[in-house]
PDB file of C-alpha atoms in Angstrom:
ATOM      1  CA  UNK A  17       1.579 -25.485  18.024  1.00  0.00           C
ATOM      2  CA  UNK A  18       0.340 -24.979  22.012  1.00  0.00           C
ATOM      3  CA  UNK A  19       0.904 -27.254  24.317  1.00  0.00           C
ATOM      4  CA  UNK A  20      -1.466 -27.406  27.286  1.00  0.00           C
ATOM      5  CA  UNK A  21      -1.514 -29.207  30.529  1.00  0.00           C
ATOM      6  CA  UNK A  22      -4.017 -31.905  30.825  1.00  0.00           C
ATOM      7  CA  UNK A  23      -3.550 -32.511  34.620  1.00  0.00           C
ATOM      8  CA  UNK A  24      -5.814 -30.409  36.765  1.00  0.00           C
ATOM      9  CA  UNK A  25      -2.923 -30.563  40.031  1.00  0.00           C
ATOM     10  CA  UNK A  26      -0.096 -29.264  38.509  1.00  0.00           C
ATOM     11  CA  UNK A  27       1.216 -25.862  38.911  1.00  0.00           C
ATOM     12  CA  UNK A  28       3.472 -25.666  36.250  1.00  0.00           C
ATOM     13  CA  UNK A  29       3.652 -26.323  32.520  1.00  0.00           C
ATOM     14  CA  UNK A  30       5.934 -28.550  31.137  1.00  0.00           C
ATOM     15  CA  UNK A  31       9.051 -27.389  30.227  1.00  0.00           C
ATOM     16  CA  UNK A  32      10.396 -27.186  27.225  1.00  0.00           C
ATOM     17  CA  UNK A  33      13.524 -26.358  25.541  1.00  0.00           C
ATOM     18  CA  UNK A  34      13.859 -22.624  26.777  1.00  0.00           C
ATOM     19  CA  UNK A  35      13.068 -22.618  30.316  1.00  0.00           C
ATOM     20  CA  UNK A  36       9.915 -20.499  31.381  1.00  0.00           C
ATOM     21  CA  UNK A  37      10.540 -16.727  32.512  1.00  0.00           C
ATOM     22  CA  UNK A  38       6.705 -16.320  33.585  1.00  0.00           C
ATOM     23  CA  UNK A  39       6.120 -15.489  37.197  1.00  0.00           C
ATOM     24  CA  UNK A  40       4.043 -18.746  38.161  1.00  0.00           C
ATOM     25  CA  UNK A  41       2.087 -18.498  42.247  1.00  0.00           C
ATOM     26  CA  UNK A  42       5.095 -19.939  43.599  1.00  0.00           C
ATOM     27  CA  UNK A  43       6.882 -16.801  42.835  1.00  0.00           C
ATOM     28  CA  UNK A  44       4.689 -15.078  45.031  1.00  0.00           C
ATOM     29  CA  UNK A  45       3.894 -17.655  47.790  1.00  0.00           C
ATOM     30  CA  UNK A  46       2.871 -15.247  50.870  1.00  0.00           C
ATOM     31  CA  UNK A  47       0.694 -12.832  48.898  1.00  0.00           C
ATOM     32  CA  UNK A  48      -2.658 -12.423  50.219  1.00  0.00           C
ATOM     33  CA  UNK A  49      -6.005 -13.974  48.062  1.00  0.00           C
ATOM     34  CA  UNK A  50      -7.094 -10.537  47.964  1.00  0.00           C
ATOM     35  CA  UNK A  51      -4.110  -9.379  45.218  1.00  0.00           C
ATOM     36  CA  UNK A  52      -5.396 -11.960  42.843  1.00  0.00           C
ATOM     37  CA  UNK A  53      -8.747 -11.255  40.584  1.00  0.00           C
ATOM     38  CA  UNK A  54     -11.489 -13.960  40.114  1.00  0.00           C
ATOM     39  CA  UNK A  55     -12.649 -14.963  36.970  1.00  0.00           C
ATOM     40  CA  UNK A  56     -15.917 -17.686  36.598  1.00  0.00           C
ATOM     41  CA  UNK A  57     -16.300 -19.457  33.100  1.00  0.00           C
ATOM     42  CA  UNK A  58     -19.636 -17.985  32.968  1.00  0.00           C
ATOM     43  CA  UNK A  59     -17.740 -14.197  32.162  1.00  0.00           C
ATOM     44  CA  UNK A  60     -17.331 -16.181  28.961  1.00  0.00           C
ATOM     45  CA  UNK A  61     -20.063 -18.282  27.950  1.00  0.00           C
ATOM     46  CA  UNK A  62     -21.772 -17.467  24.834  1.00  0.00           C
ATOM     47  CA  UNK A  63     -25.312 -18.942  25.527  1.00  0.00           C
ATOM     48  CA  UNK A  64     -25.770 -16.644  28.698  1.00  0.00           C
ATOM     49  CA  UNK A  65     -27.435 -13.155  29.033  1.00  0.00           C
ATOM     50  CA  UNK A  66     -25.511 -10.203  30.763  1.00  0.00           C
ATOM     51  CA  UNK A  67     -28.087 -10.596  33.418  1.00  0.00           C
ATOM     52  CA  UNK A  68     -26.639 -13.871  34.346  1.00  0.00           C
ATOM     53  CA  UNK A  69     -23.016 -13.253  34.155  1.00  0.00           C
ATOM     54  CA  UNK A  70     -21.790 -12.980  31.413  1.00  0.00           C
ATOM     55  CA  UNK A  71     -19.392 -10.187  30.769  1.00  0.00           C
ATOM     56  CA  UNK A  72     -18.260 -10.090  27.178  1.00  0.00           C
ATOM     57  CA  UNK A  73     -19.859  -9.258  23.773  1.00  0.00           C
ATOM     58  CA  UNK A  74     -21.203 -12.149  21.919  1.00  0.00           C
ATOM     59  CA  UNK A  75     -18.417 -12.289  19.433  1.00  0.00           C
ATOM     60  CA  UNK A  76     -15.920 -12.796  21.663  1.00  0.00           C
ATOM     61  CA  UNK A  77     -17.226 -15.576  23.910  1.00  0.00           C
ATOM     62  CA  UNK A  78     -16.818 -19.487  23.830  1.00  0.00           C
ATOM     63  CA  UNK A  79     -19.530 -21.907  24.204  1.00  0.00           C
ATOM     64  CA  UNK A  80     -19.922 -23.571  27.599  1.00  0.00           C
ATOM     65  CA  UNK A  81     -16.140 -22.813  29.058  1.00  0.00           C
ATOM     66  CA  UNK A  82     -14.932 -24.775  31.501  1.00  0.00           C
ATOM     67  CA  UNK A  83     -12.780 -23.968  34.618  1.00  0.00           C
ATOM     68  CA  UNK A  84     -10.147 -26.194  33.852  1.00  0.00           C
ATOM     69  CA  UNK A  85      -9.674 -25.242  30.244  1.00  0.00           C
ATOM     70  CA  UNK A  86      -9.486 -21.533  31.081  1.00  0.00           C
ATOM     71  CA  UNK A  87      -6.702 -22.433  33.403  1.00  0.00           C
ATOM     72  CA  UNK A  88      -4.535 -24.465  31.110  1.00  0.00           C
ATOM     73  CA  UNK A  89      -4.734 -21.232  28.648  1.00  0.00           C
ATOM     74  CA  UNK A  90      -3.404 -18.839  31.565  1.00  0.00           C
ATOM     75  CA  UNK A  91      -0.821 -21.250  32.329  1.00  0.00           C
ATOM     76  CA  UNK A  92      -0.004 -20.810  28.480  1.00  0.00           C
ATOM     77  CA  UNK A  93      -0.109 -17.535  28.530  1.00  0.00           C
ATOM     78  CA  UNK A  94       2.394 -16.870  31.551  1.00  0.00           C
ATOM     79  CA  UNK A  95      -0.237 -15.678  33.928  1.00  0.00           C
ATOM     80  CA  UNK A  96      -0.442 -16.828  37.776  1.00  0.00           C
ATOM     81  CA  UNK A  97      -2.903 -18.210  38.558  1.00  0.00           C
ATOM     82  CA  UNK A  98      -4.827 -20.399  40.935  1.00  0.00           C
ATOM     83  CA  UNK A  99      -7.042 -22.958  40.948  1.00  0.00           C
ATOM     84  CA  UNK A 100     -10.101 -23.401  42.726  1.00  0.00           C
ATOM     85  CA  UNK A 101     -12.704 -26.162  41.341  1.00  0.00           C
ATOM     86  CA  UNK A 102     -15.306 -26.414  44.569  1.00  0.00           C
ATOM     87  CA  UNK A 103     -16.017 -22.650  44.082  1.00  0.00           C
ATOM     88  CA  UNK A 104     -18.963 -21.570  42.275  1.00  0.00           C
ATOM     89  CA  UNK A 105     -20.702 -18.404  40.701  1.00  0.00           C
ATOM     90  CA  UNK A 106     -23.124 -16.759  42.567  1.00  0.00           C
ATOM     91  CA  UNK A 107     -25.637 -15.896  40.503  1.00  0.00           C
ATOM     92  CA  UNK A 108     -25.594 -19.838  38.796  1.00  0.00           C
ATOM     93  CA  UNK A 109     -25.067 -22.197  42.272  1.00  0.00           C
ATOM     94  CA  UNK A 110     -26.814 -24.824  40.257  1.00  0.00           C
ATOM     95  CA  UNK A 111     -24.103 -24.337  37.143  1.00  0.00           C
ATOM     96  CA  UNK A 112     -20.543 -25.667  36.271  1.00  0.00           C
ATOM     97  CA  UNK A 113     -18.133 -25.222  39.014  1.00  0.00           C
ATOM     98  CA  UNK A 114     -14.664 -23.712  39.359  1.00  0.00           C
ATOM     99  CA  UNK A 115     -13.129 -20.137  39.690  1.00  0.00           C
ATOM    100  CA  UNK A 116      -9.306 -18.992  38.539  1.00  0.00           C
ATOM    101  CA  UNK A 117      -7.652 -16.776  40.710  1.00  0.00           C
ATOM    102  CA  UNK A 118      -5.174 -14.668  38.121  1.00  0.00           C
ATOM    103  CA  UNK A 119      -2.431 -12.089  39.696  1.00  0.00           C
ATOM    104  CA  UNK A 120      -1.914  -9.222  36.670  1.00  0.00           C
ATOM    105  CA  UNK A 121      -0.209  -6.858  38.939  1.00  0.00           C
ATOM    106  CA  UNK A 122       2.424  -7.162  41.515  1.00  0.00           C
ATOM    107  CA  UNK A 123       1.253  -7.603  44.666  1.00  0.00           C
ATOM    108  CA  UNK A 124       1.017  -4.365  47.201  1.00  0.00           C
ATOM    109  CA  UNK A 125       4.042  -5.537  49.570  1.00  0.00           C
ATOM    110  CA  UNK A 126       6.452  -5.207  47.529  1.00  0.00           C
ATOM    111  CA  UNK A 127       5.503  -1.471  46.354  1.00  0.00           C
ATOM    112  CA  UNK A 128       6.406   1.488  48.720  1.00  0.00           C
ATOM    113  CA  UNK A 129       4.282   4.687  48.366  1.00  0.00           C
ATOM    114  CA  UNK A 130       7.136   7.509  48.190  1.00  0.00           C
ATOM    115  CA  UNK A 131       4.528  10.433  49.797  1.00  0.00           C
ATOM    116  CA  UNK A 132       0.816  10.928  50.399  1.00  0.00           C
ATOM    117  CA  UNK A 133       0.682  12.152  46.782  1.00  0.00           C
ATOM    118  CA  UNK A 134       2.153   9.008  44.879  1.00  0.00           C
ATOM    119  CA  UNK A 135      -0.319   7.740  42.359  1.00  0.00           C
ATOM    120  CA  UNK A 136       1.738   5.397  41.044  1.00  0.00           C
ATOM    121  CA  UNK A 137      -0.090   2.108  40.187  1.00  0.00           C
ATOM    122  CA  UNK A 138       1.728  -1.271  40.816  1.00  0.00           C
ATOM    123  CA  UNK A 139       3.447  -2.619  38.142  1.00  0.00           C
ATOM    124  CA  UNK A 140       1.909  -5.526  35.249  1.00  0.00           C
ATOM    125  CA  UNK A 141       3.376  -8.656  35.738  1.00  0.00           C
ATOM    126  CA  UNK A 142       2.964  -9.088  31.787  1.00  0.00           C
ATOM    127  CA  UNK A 143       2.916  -6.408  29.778  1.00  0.00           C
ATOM    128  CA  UNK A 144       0.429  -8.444  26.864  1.00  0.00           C
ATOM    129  CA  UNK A 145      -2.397  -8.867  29.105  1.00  0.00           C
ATOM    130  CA  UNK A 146      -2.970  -5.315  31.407  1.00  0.00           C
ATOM    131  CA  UNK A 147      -6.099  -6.041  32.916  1.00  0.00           C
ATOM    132  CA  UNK A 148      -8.922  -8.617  33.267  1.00  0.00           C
ATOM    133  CA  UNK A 149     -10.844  -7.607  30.599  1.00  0.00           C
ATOM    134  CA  UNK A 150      -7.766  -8.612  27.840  1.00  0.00           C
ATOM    135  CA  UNK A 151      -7.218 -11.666  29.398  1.00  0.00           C
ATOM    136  CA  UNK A 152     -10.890 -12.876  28.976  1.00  0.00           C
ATOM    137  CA  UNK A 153     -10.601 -12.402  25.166  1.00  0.00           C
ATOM    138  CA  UNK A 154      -7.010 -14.178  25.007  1.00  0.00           C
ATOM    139  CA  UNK A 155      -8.867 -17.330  26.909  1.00  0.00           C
ATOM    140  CA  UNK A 156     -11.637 -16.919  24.876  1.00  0.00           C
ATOM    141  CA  UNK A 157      -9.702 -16.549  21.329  1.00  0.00           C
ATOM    142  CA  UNK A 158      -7.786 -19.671  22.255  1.00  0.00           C
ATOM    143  CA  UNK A 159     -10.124 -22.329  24.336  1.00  0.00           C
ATOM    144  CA  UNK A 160     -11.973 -22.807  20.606  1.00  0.00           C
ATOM    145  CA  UNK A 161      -8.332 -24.189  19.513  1.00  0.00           C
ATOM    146  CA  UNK A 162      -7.881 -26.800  23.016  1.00  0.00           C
ATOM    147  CA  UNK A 163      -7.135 -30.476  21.607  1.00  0.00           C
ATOM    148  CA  UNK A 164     -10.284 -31.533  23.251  1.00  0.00           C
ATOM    149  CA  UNK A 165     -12.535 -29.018  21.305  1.00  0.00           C
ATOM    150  CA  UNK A 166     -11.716 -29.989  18.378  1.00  0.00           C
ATOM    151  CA  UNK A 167     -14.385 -31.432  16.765  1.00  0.00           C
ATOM    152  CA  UNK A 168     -13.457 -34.707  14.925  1.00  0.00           C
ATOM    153  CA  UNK A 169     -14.758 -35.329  11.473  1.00  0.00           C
ATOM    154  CA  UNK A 170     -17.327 -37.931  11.512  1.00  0.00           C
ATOM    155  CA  UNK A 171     -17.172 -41.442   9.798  1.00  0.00           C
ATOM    156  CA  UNK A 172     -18.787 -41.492   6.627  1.00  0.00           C
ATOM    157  CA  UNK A 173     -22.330 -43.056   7.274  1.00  0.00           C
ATOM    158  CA  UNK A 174     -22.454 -46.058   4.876  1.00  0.00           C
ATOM    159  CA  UNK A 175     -26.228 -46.329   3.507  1.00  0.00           C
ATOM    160  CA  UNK A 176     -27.895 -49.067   5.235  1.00  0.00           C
ATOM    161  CA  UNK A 177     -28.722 -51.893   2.848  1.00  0.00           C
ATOM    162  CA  UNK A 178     -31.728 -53.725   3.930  1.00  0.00           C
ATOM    163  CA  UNK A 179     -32.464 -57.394   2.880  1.00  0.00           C
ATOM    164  CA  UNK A 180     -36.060 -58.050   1.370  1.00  0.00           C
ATOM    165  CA  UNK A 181     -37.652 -60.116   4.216  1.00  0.00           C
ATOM    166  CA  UNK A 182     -40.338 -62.653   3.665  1.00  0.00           C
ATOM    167  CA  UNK A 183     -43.785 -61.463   4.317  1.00  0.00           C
ATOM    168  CA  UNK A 184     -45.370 -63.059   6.613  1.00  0.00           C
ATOM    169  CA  UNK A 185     -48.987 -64.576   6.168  1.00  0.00           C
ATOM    170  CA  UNK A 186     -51.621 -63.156   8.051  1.00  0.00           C
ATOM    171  CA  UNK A 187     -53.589 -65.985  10.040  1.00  0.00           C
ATOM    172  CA  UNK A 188     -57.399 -65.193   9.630  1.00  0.00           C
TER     173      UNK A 188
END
């Protein structure tokens, strides 16, 4: 079963029995912003058009996706990440707010370029998730399954019984 964080300030899930080999932001502390890639819930969201954001198919977005809940499923996954609620999307000022800040590749400083002709990429921090586009479909595959989207099955409605009232007499 996951186990997701429910507080929005802390940095680090809870640990369990095995202790966590992820790379968390601390692990990287004087990288610039610049090494990490933004990602907007509305990349996600099912009821939006390309034109307004969105950036995968149909089938594999959530409905309405919130900051916070894509960031407890990165910290689930292992990815760093940051979190920044006051930002907003562009193209949607009026929409949801929040933006995640994910690292998938190790930053620049600590990769040295051997000659001009080294093409070399940096390397993935986890080897599941390669780029952005994979880890939109993990959030997306598992936000459906959060504790607090869970839909609850609703009370049996008992049929309302009404009592036979006295009419009332008209007054002429």
């Amino acid at each position: 079963k996951l186990q997701f964080l429910y507080l929005i300030g802390r940095s680090r899930a809870p640990s369990s029995s095995s202790a966590r080999t992820m790379p968390t932001v601390q692990d990287f502390p004087d990288i610039d912003k610049k090494e990490y890639q933004c990602i907007y819930p509305q990349y996600i969201d099912k009821f939006l058009k390309t034109a307004q954001g969105r950036r995968m198919p149909l089938d594999k977005c959530v409905e309405r996706p919130l900051a916070i809940e894509m960031y407890q499923v990165c910290m689930h996954l292992g990815v760093p990440v940051m979190f920044e609620p006051q930002k907003v999307y562009a193209r949607q000022s009026t929409h949801r707010r929040g933006r995640l800040r994910v690292l998938l590749r190790k930053p620049k400083a600590g990769y040295v370029k051997k000659s001009e002709f080294d093409t070399a990429d940096r390397e993935i921090i986890n080897e599941a998730i390669p780029n952005k586009k994979v880890l939109m479909a993990k959030i997306s595959e598992i936000i459906p399954t959060l504790p607090n989207r869970q839909r609850q099955p609703e009370p049996e409605q008992k049929p309302i019984t009404t009592t036979p009232e006295t009419k009332k007499k008209k007054k002429k």
